[in-house]
Every structure is written in structure tokens, then in C-alpha cells.
PDB file of C-alpha atoms in Angstrom:
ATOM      1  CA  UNK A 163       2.564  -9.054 -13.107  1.00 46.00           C
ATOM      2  CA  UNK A 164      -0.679 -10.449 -14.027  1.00 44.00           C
ATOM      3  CA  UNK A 165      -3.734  -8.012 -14.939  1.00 46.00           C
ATOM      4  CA  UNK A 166      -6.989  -8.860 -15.630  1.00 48.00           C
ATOM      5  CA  UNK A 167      -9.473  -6.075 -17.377  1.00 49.00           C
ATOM      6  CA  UNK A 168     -12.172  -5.359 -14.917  1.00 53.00           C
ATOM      7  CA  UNK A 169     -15.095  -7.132 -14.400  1.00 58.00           C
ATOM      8  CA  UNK A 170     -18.436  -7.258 -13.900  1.00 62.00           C
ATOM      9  CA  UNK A 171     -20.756 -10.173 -12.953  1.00 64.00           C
ATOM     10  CA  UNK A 172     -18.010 -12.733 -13.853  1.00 68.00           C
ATOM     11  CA  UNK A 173     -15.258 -11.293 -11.225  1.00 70.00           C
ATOM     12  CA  UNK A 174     -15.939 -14.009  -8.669  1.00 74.00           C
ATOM     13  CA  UNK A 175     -15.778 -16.818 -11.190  1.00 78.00           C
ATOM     14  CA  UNK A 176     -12.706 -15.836 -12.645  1.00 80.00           C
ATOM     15  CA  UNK A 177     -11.448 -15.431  -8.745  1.00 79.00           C
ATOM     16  CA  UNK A 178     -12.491 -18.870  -8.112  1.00 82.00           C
ATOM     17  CA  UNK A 179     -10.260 -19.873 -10.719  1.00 85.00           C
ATOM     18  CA  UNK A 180      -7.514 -18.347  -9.959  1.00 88.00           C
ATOM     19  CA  UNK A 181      -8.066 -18.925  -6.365  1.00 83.00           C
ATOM     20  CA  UNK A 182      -7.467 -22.782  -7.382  1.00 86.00           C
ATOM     21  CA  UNK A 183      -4.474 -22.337  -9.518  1.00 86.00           C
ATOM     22  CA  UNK A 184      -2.714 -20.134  -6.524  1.00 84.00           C
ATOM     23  CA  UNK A 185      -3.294 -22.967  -3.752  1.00 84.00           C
ATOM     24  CA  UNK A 186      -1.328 -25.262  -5.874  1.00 87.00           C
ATOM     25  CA  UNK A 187       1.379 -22.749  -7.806  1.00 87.00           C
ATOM     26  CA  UNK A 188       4.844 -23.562  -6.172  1.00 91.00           C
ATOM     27  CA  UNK A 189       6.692 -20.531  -8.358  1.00 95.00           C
ATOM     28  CA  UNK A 190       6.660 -17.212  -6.513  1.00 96.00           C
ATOM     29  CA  UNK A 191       6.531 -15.159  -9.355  1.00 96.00           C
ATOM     30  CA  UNK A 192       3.446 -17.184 -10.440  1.00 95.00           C
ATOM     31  CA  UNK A 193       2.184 -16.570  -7.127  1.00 95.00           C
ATOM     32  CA  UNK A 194       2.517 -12.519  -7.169  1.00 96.00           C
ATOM     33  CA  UNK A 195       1.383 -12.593 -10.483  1.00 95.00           C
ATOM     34  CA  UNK A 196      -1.758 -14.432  -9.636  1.00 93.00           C
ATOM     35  CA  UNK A 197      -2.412 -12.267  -6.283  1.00 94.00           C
ATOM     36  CA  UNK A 198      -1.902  -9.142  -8.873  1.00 93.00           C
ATOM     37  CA  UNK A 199      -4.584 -10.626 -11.179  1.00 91.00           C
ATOM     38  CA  UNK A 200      -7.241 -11.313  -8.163  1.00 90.00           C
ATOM     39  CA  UNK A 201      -7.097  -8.355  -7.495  1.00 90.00           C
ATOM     40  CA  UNK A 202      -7.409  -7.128 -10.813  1.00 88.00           C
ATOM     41  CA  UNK A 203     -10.924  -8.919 -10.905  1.00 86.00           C
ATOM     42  CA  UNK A 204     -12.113  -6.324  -8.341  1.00 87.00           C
ATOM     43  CA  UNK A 205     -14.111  -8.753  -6.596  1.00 84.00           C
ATOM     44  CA  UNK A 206     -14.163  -7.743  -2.559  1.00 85.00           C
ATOM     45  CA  UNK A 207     -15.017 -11.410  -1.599  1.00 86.00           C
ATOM     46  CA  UNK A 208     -11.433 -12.071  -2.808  1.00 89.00           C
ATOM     47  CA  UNK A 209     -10.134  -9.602   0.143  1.00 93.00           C
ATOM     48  CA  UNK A 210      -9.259 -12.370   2.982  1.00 94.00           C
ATOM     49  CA  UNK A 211      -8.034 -14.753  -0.032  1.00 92.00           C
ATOM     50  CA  UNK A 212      -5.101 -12.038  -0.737  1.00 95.00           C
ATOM     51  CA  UNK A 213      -4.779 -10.969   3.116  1.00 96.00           C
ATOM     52  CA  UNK A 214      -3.455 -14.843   3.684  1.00 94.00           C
ATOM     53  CA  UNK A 215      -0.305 -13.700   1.364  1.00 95.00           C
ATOM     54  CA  UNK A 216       1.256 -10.698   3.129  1.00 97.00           C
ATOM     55  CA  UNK A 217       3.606 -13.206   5.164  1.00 96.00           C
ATOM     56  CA  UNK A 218       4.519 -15.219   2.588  1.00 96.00           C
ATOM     57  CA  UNK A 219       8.185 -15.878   2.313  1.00 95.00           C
ATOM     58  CA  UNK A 220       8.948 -14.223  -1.014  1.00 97.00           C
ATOM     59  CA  UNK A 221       8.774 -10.603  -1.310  1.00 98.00           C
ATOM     60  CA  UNK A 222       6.912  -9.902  -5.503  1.00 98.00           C
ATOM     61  CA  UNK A 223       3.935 -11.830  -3.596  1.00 97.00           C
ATOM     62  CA  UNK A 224       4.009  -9.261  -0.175  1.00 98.00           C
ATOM     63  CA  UNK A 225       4.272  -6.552  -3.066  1.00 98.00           C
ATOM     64  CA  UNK A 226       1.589  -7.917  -4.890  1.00 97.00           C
ATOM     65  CA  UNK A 227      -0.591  -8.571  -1.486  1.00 98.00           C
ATOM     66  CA  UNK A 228       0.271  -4.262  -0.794  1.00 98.00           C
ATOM     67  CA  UNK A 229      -1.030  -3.531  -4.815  1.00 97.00           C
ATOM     68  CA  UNK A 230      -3.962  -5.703  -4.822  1.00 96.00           C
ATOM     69  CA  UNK A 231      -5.494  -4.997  -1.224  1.00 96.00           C
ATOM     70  CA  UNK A 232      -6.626  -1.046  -2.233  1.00 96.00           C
ATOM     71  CA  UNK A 233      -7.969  -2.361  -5.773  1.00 93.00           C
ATOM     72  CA  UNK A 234      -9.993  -5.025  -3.658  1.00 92.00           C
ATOM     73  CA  UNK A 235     -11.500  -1.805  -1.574  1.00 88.00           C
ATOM     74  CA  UNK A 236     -10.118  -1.228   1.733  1.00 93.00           C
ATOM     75  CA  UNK A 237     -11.752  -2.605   5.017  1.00 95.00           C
ATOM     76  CA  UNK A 238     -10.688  -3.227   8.071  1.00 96.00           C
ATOM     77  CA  UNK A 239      -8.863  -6.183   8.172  1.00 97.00           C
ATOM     78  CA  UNK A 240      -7.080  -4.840   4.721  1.00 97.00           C
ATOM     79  CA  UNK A 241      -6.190  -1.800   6.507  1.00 98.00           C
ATOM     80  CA  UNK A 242      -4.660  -4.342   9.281  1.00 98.00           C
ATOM     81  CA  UNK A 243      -2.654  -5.997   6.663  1.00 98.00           C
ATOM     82  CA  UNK A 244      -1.273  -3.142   4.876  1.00 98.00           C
ATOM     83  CA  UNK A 245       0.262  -1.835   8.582  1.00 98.00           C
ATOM     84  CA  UNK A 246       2.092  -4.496   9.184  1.00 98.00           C
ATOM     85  CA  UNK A 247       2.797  -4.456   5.098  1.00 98.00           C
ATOM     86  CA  UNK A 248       4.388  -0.698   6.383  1.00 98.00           C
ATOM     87  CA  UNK A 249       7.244  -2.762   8.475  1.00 98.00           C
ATOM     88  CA  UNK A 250       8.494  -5.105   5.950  1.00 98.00           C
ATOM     89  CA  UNK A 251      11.858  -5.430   4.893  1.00 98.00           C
ATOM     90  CA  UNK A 252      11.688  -4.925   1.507  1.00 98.00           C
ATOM     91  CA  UNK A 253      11.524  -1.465   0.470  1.00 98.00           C
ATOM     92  CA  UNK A 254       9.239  -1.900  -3.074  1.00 98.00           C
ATOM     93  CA  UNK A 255       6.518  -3.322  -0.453  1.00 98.00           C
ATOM     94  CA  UNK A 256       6.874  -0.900   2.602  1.00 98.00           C
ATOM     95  CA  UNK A 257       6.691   2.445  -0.437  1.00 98.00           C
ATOM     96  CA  UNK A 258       3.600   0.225  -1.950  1.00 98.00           C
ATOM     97  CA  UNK A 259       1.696  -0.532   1.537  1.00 98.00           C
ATOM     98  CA  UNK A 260       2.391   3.313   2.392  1.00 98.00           C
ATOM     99  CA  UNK A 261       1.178   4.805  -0.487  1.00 98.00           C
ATOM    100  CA  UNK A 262      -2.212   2.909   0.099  1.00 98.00           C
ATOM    101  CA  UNK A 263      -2.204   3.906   3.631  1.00 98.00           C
ATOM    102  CA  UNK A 264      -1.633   7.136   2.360  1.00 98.00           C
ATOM    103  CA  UNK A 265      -3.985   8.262  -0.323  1.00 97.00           C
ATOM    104  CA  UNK A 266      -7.170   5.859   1.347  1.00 97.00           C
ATOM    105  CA  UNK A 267      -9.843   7.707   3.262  1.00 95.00           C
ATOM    106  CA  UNK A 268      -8.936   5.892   6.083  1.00 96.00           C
ATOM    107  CA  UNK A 269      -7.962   7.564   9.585  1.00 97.00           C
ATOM    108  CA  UNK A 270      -7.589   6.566  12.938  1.00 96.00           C
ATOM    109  CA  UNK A 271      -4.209   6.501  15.486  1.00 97.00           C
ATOM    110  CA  UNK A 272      -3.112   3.398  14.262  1.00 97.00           C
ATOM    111  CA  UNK A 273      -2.740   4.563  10.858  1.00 98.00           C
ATOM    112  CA  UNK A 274      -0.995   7.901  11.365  1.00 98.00           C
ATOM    113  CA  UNK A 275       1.466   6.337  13.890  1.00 98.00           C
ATOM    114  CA  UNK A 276       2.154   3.952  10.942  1.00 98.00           C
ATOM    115  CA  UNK A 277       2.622   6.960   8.725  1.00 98.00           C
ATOM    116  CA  UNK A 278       4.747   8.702  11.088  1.00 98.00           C
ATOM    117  CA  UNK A 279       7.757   5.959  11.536  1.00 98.00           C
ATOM    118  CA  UNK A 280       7.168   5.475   7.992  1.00 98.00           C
ATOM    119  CA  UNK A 281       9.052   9.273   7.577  1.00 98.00           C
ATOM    120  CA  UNK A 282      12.028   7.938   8.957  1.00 97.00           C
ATOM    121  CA  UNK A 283      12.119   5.486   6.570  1.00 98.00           C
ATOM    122  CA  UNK A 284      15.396   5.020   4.649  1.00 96.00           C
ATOM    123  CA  UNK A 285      13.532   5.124   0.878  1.00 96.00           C
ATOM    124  CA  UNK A 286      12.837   8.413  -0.357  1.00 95.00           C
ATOM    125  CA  UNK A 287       9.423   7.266  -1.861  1.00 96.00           C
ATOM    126  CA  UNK A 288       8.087   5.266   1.212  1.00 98.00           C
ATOM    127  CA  UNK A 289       9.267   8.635   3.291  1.00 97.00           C
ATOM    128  CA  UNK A 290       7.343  10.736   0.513  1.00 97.00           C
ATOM    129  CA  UNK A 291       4.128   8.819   0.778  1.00 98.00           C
ATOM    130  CA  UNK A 292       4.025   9.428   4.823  1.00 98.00           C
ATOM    131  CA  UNK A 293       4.515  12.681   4.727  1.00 98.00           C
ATOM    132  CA  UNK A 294       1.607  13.050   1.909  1.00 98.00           C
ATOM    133  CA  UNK A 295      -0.465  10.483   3.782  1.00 98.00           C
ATOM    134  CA  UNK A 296      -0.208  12.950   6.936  1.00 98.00           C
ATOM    135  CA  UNK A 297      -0.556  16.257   5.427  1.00 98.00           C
ATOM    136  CA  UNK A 298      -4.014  14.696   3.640  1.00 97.00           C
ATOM    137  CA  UNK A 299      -5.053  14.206   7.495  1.00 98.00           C
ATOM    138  CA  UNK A 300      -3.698  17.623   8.191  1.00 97.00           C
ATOM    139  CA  UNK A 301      -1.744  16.400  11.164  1.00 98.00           C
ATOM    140  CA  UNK A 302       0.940  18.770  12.548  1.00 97.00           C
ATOM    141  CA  UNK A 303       3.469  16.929  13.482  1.00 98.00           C
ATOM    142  CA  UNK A 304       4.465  16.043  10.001  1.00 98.00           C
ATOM    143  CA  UNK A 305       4.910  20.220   8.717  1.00 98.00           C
ATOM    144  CA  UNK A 306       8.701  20.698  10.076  1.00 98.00           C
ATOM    145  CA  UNK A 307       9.427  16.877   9.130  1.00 98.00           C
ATOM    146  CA  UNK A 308       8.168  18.493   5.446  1.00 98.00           C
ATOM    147  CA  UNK A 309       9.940  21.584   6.262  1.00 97.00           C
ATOM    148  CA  UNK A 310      13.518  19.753   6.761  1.00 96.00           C
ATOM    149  CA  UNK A 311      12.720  17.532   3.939  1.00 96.00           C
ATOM    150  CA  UNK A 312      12.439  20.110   1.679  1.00 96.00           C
ATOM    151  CA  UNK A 313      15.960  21.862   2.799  1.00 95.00           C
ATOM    152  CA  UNK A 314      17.389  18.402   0.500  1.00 93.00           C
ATOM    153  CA  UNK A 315      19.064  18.924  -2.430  1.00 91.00           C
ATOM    154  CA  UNK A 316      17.069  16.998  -4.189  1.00 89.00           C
ATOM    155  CA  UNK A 317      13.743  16.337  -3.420  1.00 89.00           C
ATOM    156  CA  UNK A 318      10.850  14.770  -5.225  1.00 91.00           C
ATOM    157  CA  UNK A 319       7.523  15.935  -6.575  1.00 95.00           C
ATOM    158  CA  UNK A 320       5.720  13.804  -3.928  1.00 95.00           C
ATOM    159  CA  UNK A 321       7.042  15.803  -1.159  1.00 96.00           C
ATOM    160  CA  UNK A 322       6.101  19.461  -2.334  1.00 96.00           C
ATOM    161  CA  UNK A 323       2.303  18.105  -3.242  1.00 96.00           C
ATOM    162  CA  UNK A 324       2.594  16.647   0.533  1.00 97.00           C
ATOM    163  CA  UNK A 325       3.341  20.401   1.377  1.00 97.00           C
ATOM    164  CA  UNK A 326       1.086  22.151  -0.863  1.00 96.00           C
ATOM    165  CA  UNK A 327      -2.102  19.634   0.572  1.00 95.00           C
ATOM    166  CA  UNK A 328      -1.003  20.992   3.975  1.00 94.00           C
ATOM    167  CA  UNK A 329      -1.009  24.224   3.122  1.00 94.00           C
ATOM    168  CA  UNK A 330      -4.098  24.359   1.275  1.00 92.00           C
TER     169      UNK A 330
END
């Protein structure tokens, strides 16, 4: 993916340029890796620039969209984006668009109701991140969803720190 080191004063030149070089770029991979980078230049005026990505047909760009969104600093609109990011059919960008639902400061209905199908989800991570995400908002519904989850075999780190925050 491409990174650039964070910026200062020259973030929304650098943007500009790589704003031009991702309205031509037929290659996908180019593509995510180019989203990645905007982001990367922490420039907020970028925001609507990545937003225009989440449909786009390949899936490393929708995953890119979901990683460079939070870096970009969450608003409205972002938030928007990453819900719907929270349905998609690839499982790398529903666990990536969850996880920045999830540890934002964000909360309204909207959100949590996102959260909460997302702990139904069929990937252990995504399912991980919405239960953290809710116990941060210290909703109750999610503590016997927790509770069951941690009857597994195996279950991962995420999932006790999602208990522990709602216990705390």
C-alpha cells in the first residue's frame, strides 16, 4: 500500500498530486495504493476525494477507502461512508470499516445498530471489533452477546478487552 510520512503545510499539495494521478490510474492496486497514500498526507480537504471510492468495483480500493477515512479525521459524511463500508462483501473491508466505527468517538443510533449486525458477522475480527465498539458505548445489549462469545474455544484478545471496557 502506499504511505506517505506525515505532513505539514505541504499535505494538500502533495494531495493535489496524487489526486491527478488517481483520476487517470486504470490499475486497482495503483488505485488503493494511491487512496492509502492520500490519506497518509493527513490533509481533511482530501475527505470527499476518498469518500467517491468506497463503491468502486475492486475491493484493495474499498479497503483502502475504510483505512484512509479515520486517518483523514472522521466527520459526518465519513462516518456515512464507513456504514455502508460495514455491509460490504469483502470481509478485510467490513473488519477495517468496523474497527473505525469502533474505536472513533462517534455515537449515535445509526452507528450502534451498525455495530450490532456487525456481531453476527461471519469473521471473527469484524465480530470482535462490534462487540468492542459497543462495550466502549457501554450499551447492554452487547454483554450476553460477549458472554456467549467468550464460552468459544478459542477466542481472541479483542473480545476479552471488549469485556474488560464493559466491565470497567
Amino acid at each position: 500500500m502506499g504511505q506517505v510520512a506525515t505532513v505539514g503545510p505541504e499535505a494538500p499539495d502533495i494531495s493535489q498530486v496524487l489526486q491527478e494521478q488517481l483520476e487517470v490510474e486504470p490499475e486497482a492496486r495503483v488505485r488503493a495504493a494511491i487512496v492509502t497514500a492520500i490519506g497518509h498526507t493527513r490533509y481533511s480537504g482530501a475527505r470527499e476525494l476518498v469518500r467517491s471510492f468506497a463503491s468502486d468495483t475492486d475491493e484493495g480500493v474499498r479497503y483502502s477507502v475504510a483505512v484512509a477515512l479515520p486517518i483523514l479525521e472522521l466527520d459526518d459524511a465519513a462516518v456515512s461512508t464507513l456504514l455502508e463500508l460495514t455491509t460490504d462483501s469483502d470481509d478485510d473491508v467490513r473488519d477495517w470499516a468496523t474497527f473505525a466505527l469502533a474505536e472513533s468517538d462517534y455515537d449515535n443510533e445509526a452507528l450502534r445498530e451498525a455495530l450490532m449486525a456487525r456481531t453476527r458477522d461471519a469473521d471473527d475480527d469484524t465480530r470482535a471489533e462490534a462487540f468492542y465498539g459497543l462495550a466502549k458505548r457501554r450499551d447492554a445489549r452487547v454483554r450476553p452477546l460477549i458472554e456467549r462469545e467468550l464460552q468459544r474455544p478459542s477466542v481472541g484478545s479483542l473480545v476479552q478487552r471488549a469485556w474488560d471496557e464493559l466491565n470497567s
